[in-house]
Coordinates of C-alpha atoms in Angstrom, one line a residue:
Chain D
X20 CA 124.0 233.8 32.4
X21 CA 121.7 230.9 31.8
X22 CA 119.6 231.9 35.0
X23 CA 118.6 235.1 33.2
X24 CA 115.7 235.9 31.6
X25 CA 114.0 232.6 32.5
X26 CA 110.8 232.4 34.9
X27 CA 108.6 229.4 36.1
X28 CA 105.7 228.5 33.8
X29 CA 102.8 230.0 36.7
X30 CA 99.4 231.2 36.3
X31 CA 99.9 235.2 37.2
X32 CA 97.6 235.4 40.5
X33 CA 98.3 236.9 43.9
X34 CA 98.6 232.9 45.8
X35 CA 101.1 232.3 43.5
X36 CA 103.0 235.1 44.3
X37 CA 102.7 234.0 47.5
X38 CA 103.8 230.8 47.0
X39 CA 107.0 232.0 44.9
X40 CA 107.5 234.6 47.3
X41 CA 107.6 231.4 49.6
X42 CA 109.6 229.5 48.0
X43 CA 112.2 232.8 47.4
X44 CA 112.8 232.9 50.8
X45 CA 113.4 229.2 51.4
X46 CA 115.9 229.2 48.7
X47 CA 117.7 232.2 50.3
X48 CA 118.1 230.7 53.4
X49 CA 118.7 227.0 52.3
X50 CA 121.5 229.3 50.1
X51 CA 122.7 230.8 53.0
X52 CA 122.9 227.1 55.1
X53 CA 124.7 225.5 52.0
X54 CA 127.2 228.4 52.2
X55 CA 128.2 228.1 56.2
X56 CA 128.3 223.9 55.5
X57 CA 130.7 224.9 52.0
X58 CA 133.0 226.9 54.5
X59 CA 133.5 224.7 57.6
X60 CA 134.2 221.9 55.3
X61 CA 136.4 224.0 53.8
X62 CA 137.7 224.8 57.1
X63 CA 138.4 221.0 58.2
X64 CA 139.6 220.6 54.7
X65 CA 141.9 222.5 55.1
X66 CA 143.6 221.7 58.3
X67 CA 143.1 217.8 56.6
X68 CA 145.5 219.5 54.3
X69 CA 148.2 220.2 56.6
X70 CA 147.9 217.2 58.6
X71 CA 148.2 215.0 55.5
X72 CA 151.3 216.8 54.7
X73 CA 153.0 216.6 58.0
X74 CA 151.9 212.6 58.2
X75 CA 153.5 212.0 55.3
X76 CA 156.9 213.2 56.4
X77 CA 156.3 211.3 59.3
X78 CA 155.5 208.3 57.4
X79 CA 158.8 208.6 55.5
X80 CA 160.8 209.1 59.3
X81 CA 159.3 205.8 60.6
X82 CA 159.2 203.4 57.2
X83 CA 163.0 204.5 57.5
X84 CA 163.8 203.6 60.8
X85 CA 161.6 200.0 60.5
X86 CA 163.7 199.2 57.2
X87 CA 166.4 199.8 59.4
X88 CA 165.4 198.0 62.3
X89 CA 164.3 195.0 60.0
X90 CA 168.0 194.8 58.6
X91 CA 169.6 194.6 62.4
X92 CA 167.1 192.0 62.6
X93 CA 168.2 190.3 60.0
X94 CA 171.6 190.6 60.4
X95 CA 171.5 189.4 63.5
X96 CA 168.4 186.8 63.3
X97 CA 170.0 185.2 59.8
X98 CA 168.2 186.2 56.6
X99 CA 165.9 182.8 56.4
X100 CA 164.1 184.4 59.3
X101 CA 161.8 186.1 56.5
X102 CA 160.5 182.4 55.7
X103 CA 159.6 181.7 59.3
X104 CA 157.7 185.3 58.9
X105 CA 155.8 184.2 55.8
X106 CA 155.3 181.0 57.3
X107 CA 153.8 182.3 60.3
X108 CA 151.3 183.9 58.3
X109 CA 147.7 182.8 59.6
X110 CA 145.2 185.4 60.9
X111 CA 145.5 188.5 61.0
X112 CA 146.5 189.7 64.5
X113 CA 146.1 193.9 64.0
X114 CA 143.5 194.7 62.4
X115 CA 141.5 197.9 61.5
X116 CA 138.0 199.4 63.1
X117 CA 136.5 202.1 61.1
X118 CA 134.3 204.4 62.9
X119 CA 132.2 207.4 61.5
X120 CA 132.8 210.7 62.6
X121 CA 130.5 213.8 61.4
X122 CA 131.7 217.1 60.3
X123 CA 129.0 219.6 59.3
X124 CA 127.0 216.6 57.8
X125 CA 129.9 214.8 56.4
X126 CA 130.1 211.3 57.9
X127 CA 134.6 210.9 57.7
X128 CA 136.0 207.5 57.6
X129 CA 137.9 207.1 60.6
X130 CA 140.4 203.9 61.1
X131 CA 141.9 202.6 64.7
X132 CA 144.1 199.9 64.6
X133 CA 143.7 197.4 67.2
X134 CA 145.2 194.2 68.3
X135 CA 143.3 191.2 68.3
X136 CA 144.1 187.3 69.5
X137 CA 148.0 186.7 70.5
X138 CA 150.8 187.2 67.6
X139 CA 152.5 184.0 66.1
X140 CA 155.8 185.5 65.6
X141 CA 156.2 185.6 69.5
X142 CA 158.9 182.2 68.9
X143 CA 160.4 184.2 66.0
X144 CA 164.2 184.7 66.6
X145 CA 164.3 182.5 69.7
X146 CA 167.2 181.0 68.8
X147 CA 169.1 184.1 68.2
X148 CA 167.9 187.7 67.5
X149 CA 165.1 188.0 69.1
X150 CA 165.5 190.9 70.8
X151 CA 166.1 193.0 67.5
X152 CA 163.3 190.7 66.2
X153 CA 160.9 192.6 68.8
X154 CA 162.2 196.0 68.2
X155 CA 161.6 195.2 64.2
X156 CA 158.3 194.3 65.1
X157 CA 157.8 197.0 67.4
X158 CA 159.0 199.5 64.3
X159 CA 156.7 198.7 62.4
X160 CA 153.8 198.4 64.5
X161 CA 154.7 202.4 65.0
X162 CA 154.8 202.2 61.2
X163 CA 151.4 200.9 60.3
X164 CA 150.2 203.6 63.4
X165 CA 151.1 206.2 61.5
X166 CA 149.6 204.6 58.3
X167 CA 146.7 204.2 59.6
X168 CA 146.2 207.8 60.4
X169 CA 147.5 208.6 57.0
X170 CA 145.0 206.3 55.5
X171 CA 142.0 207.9 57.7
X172 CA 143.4 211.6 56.6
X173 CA 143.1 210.9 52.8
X174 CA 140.1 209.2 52.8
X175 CA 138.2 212.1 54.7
X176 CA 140.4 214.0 52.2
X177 CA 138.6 212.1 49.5
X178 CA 135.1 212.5 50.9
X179 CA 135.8 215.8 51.5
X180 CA 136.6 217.0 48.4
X181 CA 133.5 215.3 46.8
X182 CA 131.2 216.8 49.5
X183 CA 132.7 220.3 48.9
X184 CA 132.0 219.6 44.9
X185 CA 128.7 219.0 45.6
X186 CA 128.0 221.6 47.9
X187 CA 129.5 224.2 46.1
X188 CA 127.4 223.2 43.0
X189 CA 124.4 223.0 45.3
X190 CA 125.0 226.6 46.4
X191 CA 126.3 227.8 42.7
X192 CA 122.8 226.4 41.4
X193 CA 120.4 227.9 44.4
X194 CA 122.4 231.2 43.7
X195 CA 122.8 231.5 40.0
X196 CA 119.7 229.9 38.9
X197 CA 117.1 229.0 41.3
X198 CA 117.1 232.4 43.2
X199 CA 116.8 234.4 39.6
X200 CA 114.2 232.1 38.3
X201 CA 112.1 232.8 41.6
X202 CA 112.8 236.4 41.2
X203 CA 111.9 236.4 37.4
X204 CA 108.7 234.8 38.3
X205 CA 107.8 237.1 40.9
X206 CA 108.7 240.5 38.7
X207 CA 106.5 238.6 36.1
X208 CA 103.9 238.1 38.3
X209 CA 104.1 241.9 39.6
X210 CA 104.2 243.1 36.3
X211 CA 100.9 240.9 35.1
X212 CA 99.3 242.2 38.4
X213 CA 99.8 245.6 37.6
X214 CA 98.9 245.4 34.1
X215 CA 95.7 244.0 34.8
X216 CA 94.6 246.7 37.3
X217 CA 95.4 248.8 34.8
X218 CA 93.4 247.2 32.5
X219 CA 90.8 246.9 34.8
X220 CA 91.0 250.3 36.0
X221 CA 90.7 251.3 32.1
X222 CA 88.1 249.5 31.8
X223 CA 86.2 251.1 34.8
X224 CA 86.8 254.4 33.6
X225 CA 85.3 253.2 30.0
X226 CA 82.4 252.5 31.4
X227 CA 81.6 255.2 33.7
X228 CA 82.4 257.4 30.7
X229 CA 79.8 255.9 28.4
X230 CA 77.0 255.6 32.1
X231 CA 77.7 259.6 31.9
X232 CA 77.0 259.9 28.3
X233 CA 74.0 257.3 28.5
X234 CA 73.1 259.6 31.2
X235 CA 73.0 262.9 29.3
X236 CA 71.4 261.3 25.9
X237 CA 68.2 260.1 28.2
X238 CA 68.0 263.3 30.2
X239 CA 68.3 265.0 26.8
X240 CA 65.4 262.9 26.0
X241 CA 63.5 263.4 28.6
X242 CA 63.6 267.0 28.6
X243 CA 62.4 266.7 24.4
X244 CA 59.6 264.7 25.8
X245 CA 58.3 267.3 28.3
X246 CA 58.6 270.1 26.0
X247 CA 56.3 267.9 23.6
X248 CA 53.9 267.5 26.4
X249 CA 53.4 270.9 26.7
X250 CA 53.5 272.2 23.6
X251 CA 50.4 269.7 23.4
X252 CA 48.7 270.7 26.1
X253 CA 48.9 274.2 25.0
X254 CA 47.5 273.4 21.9
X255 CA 44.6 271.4 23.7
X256 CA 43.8 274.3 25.5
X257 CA 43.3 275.8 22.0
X258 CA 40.6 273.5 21.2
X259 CA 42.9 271.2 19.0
X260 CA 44.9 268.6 19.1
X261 CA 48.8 269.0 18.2
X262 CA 48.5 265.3 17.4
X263 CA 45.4 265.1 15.1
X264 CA 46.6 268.6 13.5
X265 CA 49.3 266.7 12.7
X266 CA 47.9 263.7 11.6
X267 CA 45.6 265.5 9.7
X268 CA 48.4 265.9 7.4
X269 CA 49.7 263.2 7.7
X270 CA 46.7 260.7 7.2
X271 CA 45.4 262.2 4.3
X272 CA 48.2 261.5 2.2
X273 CA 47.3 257.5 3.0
X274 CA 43.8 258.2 1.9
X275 CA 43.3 256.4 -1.3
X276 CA 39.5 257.9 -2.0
X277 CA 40.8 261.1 -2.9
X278 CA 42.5 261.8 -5.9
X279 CA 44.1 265.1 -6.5
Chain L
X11 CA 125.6 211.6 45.1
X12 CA 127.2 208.8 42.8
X13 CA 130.9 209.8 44.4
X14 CA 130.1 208.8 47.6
X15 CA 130.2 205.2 48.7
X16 CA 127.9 204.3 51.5
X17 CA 131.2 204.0 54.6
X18 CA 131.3 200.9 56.5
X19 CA 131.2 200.5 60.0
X20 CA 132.7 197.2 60.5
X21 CA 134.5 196.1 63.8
X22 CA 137.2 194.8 62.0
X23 CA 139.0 195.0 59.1
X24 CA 142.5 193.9 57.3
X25 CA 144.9 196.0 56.2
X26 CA 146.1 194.6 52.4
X27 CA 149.9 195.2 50.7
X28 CA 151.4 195.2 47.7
X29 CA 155.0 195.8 48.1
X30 CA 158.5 194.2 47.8
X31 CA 159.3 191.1 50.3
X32 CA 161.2 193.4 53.1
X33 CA 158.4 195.5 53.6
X34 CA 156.1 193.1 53.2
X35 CA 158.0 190.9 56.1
X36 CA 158.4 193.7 58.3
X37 CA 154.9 194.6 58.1
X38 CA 153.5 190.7 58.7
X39 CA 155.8 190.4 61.8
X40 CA 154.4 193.8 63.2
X41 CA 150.7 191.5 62.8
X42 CA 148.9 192.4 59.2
X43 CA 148.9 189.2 57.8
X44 CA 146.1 187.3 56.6
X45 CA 145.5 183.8 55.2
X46 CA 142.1 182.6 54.7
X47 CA 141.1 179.4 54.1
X48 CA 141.2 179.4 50.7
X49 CA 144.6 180.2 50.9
X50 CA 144.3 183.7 49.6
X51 CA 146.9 185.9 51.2
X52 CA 146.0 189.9 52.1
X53 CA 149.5 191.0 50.6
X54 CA 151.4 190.8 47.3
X55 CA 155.1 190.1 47.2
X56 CA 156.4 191.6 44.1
X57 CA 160.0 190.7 43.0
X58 CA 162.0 190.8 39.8
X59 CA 159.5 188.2 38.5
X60 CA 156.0 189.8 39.8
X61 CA 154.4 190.6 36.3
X62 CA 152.4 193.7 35.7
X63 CA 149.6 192.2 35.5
X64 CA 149.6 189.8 38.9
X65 CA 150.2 193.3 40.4
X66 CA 146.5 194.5 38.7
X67 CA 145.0 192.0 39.3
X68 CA 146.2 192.0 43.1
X69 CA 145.1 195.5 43.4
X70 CA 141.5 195.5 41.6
X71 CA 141.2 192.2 44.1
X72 CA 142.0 194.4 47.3
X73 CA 139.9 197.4 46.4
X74 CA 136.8 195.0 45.6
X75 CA 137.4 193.0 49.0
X76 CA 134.8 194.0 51.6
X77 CA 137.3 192.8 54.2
X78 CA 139.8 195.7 53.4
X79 CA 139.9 199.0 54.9
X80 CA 143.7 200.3 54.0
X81 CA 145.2 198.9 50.7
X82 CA 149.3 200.1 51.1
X83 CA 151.2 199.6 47.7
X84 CA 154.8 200.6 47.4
X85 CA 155.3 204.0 45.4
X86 CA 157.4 202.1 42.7
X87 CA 154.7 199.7 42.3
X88 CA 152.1 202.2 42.2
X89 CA 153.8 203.5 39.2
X90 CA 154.0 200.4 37.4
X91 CA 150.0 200.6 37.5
X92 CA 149.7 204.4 37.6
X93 CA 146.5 204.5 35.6
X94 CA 144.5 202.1 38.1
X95 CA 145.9 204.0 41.0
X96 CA 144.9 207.3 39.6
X97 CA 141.7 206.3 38.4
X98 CA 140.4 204.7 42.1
X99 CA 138.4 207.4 43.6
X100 CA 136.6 205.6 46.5
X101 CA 137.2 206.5 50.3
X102 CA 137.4 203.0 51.2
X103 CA 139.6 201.1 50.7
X104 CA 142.2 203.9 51.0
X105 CA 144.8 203.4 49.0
X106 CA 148.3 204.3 50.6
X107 CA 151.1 204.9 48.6
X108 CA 154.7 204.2 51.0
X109 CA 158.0 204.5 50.2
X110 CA 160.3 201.3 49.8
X111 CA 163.6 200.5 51.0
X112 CA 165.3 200.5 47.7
X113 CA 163.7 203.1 46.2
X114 CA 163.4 206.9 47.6
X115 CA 159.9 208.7 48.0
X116 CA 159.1 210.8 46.1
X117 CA 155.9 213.1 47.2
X118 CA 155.3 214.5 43.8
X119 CA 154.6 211.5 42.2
X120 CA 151.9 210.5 45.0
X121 CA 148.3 210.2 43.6
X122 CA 146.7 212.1 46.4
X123 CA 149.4 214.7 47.2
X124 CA 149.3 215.2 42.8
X125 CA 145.4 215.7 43.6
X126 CA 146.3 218.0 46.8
X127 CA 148.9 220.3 44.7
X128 CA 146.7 220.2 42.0
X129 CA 143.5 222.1 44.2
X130 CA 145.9 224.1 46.0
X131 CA 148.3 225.4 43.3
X132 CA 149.0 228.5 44.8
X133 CA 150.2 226.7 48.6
X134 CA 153.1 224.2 47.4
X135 CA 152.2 221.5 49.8
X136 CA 154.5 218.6 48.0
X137 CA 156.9 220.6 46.0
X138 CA 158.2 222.8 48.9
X139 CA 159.5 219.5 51.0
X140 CA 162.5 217.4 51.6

């Protein structure tokens, strides 16, 4: 895995363990966050799914049944009537309002379809079919109802999708490389930690070891020392001198007078 | 996230078609259509004479328009410019394949439900219908 084996570049010291140690447990529970979002979009998703599926048959029921009513329309009305419609053709009279609605963070496109100012097709047909004229319209006002919630489902359908990408990578990425990293680090900065206590233990031990000899070489000294003191006062008592007896020997081989 | 366009709240939006003239009829007597002053129209006829390219062009102009919230194309027409209609990946405009009066439709062949059987392989959600 790519995660593996790979640390943070940190100076091995207790705050930073702390901080990693920190930042471990912020990246478990932003993991664990990312995970509930990933499954109640997954949820919503989901029934999406369904919905879009069962809209779609729906859609295919009522685009029949308008086809239908717009040829009794134009059987009866005359088949120029499809001039006066494109004609007629000024503003549009139903329209579209999209509104936001949130799901675990996601903002969903939602459309309504509203009506808005007076249709101009009301003189359509007067002089004969207008009756099926308003039932054709009628049909497909139903129509473009139902396609307007189809449109609404795939577009949250769309967003969906690219939110659950994205939070599936976010959570693939805190769980397969940022958690490892942080726990790399923070064996590595364990395992520096200990090392240098060793070290430092060691090291301790090192020098108590040479104190002790230190110790023993100066008390073996010192005990040399006293014995010289009184083998010297010993030989004072005598009447001479341990020192000069000595350096009675040893000055007169400097003496340059005497020649043997 | 470069996927996800920044979603609109605007009161009021047109809904823009591309389809053959019944549909097209029906759907400006039920109220859809729009001529602005410039003369531009929110829907595309397309008969026996409708070029291939008219139809991109139509299409790249109604997913570009800030005006329009629900772009419906007829499936047949959708296949004539397949790669566009596959390759559009924005929430809005929503692009909403319908079936025509001349010509039967068929789910399969639907860019989103393609995208839907294609994530949930194992559930046949188009396939298993009609």
């Amino acid at each position: 895995m790519s995660g593996q084996g790979q640390r943070l570049n940190v100076v091995p010291t207790v705050t930073v363990l702390g901080v990693v140690k920190a930042r471990l447990v912020g990246a478990t529970r932003g993991h664990a966050l990312l995970k509930k979002k990933s499954d109640a979009l997954t949820v919503q998703f989901r029934q999406i799914l369904k919905k879009i599926v069962s809209t779609k048959e729906s859609m295919g029921d009522k685009m029949k049944a308008s086809s239908f009513a717009l040829i009794e329309a134009k059987y009866v009305a005359g088949e120029n009537i499809k001039h006066t419609v494109l004609e007629n053709v000024q503003t549009a009279t139903l329209k579209v309002r999209s509104r936001q609605e949130n799901v675990a963070g996601v903002k969903l496109p939602k459309f309504d379809y509203f009506h808005e100012g007076e249709t101009k097709n009301d003189l359509t047909g007067l002089a004969r079919g207008g009756q099926q004229v308003q039932a054709c319209r009628a049909a497909y006002v139903k129509a473009i109802e139902v396609l307007v919630e189809l449109a609404s489902l795939q577009t949250s359908f769309m967003t969906l999708d690219a939110a659950i990408k994205t939070t599936n990578r976010r959570v693939n990425a805190l769980e397969n490389v940022v958690k490892p990293r942080l726990e790399n680090t923070i064996t590595y900065i364990k395992g520096e930690l200990d090392e240098l206590e060793r070290e430092d233990f060691f090291r301790l031990k090192k020098i108590q070891g040479f104190k002790k000899r230190e110790i023993e070489r100066q008390l073996a000294a010192a005990k040399q020392f006293a014995e010289g003191q009184v083998a010297e006062k010993v030989s004072l008592q005598k009447g001479i001198s341990l020192n000069s007896a000595q350096n009675m020997l040893s000055a007169s081989e400097k003496d340059e007078d005497i020649i043997f | 996230m470069a996927n996800r366009a920044q979603i609109a709240t605007n009161n009021s939006a047109l809904i823009a078609m591309i389809a053959d003239e019944d549909t097209i009829v029906g759907l400006l007597m039920a109220g859809v259509g729009n001529v602005d002053l410039r003369r531009k129209t929110n829907y595309l006829i397309v008969d026996s004479k409708t070029t291939v390219k008219q139809i991109e062009d139509a299409f790249k102009e109604f997913t570009t328009r800030e005006d329009i919230a629900i772009v419906l194309i007829s499936q047949y027409v959708a296949n004539m410019i397949r790669f566009l209609v596959d390759s559009y990946n924005k929430p809005v405009p929503a692009i909403l394949e319908i079936p025509s009066k001349d010509h039967p439709y068929d789910p399969t062949q639907d860019s989103v439900l393609s995208r839907v059987k294609y994530l949930f392989s194992a559930e046949s959600v188009a396939s298993g219908r009609r």
